PDB file of C-alpha atoms in Angstrom:
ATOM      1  CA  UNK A   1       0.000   0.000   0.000  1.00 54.00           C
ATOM      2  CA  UNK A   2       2.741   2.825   1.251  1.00 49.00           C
ATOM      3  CA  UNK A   3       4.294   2.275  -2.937  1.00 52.00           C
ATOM      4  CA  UNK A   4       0.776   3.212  -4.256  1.00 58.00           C
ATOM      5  CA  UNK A   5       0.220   6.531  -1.778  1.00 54.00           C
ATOM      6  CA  UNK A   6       3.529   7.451  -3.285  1.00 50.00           C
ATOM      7  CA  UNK A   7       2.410   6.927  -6.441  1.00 52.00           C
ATOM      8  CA  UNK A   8      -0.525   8.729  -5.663  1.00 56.00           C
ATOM      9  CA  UNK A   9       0.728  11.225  -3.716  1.00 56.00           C
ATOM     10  CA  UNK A  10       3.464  12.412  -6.860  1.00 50.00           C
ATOM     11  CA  UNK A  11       0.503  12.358  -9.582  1.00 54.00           C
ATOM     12  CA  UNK A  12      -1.277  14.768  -6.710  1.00 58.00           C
ATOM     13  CA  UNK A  13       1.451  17.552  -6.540  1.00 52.00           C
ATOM     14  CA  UNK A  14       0.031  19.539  -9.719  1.00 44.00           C
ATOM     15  CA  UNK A  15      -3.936  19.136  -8.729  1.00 49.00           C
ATOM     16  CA  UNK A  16      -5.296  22.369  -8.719  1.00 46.00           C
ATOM     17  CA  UNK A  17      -2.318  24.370 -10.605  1.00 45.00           C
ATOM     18  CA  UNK A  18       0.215  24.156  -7.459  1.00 48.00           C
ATOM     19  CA  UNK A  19       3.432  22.359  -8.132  1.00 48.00           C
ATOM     20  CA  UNK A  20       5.145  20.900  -5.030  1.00 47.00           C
ATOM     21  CA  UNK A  21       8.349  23.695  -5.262  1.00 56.00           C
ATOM     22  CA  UNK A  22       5.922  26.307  -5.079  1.00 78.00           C
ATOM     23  CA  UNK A  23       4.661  25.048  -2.008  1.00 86.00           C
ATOM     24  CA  UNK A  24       5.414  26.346   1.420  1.00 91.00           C
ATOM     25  CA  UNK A  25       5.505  23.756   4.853  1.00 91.00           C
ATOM     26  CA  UNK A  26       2.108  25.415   5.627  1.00 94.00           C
ATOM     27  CA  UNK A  27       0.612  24.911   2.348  1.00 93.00           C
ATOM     28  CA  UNK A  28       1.648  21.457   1.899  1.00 93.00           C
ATOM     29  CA  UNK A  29       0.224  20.626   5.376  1.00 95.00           C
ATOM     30  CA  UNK A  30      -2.944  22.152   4.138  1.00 95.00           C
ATOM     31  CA  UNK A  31      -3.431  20.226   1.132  1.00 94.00           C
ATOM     32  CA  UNK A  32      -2.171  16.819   2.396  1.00 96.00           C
ATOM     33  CA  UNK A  33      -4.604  17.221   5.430  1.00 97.00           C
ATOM     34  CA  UNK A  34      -7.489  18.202   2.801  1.00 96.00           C
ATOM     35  CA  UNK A  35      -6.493  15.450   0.630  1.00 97.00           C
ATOM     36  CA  UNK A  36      -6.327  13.092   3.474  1.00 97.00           C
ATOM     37  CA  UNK A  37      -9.508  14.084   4.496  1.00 97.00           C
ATOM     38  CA  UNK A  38     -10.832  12.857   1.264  1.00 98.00           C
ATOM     39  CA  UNK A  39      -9.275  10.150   1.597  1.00 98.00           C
ATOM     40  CA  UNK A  40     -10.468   8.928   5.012  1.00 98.00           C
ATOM     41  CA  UNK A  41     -14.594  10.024   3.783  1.00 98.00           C
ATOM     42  CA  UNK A  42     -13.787   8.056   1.019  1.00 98.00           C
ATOM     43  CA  UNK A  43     -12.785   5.043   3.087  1.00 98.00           C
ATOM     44  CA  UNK A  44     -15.651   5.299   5.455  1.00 97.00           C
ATOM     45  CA  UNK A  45     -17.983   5.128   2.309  1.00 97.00           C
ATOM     46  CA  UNK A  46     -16.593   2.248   0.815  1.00 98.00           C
ATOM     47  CA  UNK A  47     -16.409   0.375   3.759  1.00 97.00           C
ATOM     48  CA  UNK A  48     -20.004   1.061   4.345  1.00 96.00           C
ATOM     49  CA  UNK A  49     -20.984  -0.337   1.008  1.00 97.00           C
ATOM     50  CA  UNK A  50     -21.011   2.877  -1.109  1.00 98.00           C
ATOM     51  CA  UNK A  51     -19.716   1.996  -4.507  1.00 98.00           C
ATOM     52  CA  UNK A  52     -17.187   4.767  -6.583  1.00 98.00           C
ATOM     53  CA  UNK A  53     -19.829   6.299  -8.839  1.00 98.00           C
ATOM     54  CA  UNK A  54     -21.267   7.240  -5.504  1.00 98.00           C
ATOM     55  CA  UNK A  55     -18.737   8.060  -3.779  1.00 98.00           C
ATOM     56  CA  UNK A  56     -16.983  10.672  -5.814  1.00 98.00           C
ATOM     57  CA  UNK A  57     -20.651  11.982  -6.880  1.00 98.00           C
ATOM     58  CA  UNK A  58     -20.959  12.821  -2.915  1.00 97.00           C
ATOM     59  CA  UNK A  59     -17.436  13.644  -1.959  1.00 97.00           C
ATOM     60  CA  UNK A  60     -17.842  16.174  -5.562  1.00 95.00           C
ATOM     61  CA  UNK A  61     -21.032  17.965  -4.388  1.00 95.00           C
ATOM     62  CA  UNK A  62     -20.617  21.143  -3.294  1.00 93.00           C
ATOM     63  CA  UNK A  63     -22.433  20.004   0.440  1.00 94.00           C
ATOM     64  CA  UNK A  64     -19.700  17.541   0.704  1.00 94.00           C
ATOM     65  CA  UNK A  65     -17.790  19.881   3.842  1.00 94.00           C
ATOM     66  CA  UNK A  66     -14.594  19.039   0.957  1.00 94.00           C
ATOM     67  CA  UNK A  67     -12.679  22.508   0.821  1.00 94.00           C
ATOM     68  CA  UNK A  68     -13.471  23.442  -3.134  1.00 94.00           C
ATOM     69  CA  UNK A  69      -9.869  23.759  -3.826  1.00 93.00           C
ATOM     70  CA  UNK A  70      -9.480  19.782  -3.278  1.00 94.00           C
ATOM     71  CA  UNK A  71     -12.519  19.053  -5.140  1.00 93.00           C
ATOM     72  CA  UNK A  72     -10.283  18.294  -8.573  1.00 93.00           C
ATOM     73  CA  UNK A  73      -8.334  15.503  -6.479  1.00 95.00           C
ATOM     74  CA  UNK A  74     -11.568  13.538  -5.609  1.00 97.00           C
ATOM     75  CA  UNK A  75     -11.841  11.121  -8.645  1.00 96.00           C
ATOM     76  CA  UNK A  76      -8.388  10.617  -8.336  1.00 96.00           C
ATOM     77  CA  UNK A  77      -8.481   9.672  -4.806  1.00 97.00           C
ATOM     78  CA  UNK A  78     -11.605   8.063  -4.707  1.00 98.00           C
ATOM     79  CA  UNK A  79     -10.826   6.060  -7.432  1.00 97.00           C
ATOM     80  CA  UNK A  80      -7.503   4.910  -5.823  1.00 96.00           C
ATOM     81  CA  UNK A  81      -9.157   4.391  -2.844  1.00 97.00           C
ATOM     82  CA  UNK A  82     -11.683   1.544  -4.818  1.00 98.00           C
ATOM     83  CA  UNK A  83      -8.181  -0.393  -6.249  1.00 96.00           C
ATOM     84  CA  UNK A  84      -7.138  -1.024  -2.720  1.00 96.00           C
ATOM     85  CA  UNK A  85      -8.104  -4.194  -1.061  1.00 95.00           C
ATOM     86  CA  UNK A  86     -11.347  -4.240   1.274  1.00 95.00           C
ATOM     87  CA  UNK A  87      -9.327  -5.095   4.128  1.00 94.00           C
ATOM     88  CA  UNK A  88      -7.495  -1.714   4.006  1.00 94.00           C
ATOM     89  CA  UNK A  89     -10.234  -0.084   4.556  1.00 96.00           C
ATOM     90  CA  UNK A  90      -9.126   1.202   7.543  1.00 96.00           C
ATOM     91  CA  UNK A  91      -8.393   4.552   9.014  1.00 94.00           C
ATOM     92  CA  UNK A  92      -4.560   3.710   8.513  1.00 96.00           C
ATOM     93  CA  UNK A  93      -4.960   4.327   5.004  1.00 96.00           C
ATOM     94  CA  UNK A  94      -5.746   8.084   5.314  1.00 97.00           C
ATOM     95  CA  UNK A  95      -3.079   8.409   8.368  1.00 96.00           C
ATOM     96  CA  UNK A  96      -0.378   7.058   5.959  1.00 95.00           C
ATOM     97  CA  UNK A  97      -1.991   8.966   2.805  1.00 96.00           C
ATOM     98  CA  UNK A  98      -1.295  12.452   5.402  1.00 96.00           C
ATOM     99  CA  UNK A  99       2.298  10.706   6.270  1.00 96.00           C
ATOM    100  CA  UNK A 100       3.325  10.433   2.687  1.00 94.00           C
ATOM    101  CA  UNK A 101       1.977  13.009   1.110  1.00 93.00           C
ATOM    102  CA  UNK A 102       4.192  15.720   4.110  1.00 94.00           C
ATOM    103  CA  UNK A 103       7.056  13.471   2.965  1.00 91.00           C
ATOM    104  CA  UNK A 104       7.109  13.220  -0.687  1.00 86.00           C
ATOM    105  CA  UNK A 105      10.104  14.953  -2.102  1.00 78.00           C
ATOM    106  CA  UNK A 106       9.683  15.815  -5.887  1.00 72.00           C
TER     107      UNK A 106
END
């Protein structure tokens, strides 16, 4: 799992128009606890039976509580999120989403 939150986390960086250099420590933080938030909703859904359509149709709306300027990294997330296997659905998987995404060094 920690290879593919890389993965993720990399393809992530430009989301929204923001490269990772342009970033400052606050920013990042922002967007990787926004992101992880997405991550963890999305989680909770699946786990609960919700499949993707759904999920990134809710997470998308604008009711969702998801700051708008994360809104263009919920079909990426969410559709990560539905490649993992069902017994990651855990909270782990946002805490080490968070962890990786601070870390990541492009």
């Amino acid at each position: 799992m920690m290879r593919s939150v890389a993965l993720i986390t990399a393809s992530l960086l430009a989301v929204g128009g923001t490269t990772a250099q342009a970033e400052s420590d606050a920013e990042r933080a922002a967007r990787c606890a926004g992101q992880a938030q997405i991550v963890a909703r999305a989680v909770s859904l699946r786990a609960g039976g919700t499949d993707e359509g759904a999920t990134t149709a809710q997470l998308g709306a604008s009711d969702s509580g998801i700051d708008p300027k994360y809104a263009p990294s919920v079909s990426i997330l969410v559709g990560w999120i539905y490649t993992l296997p069902t017994d990651q659905m855990t909270p782990e998987v946002a805490t080490a989403f968070e962890t990786q995404c601070l870390g990541y060094k492009p």
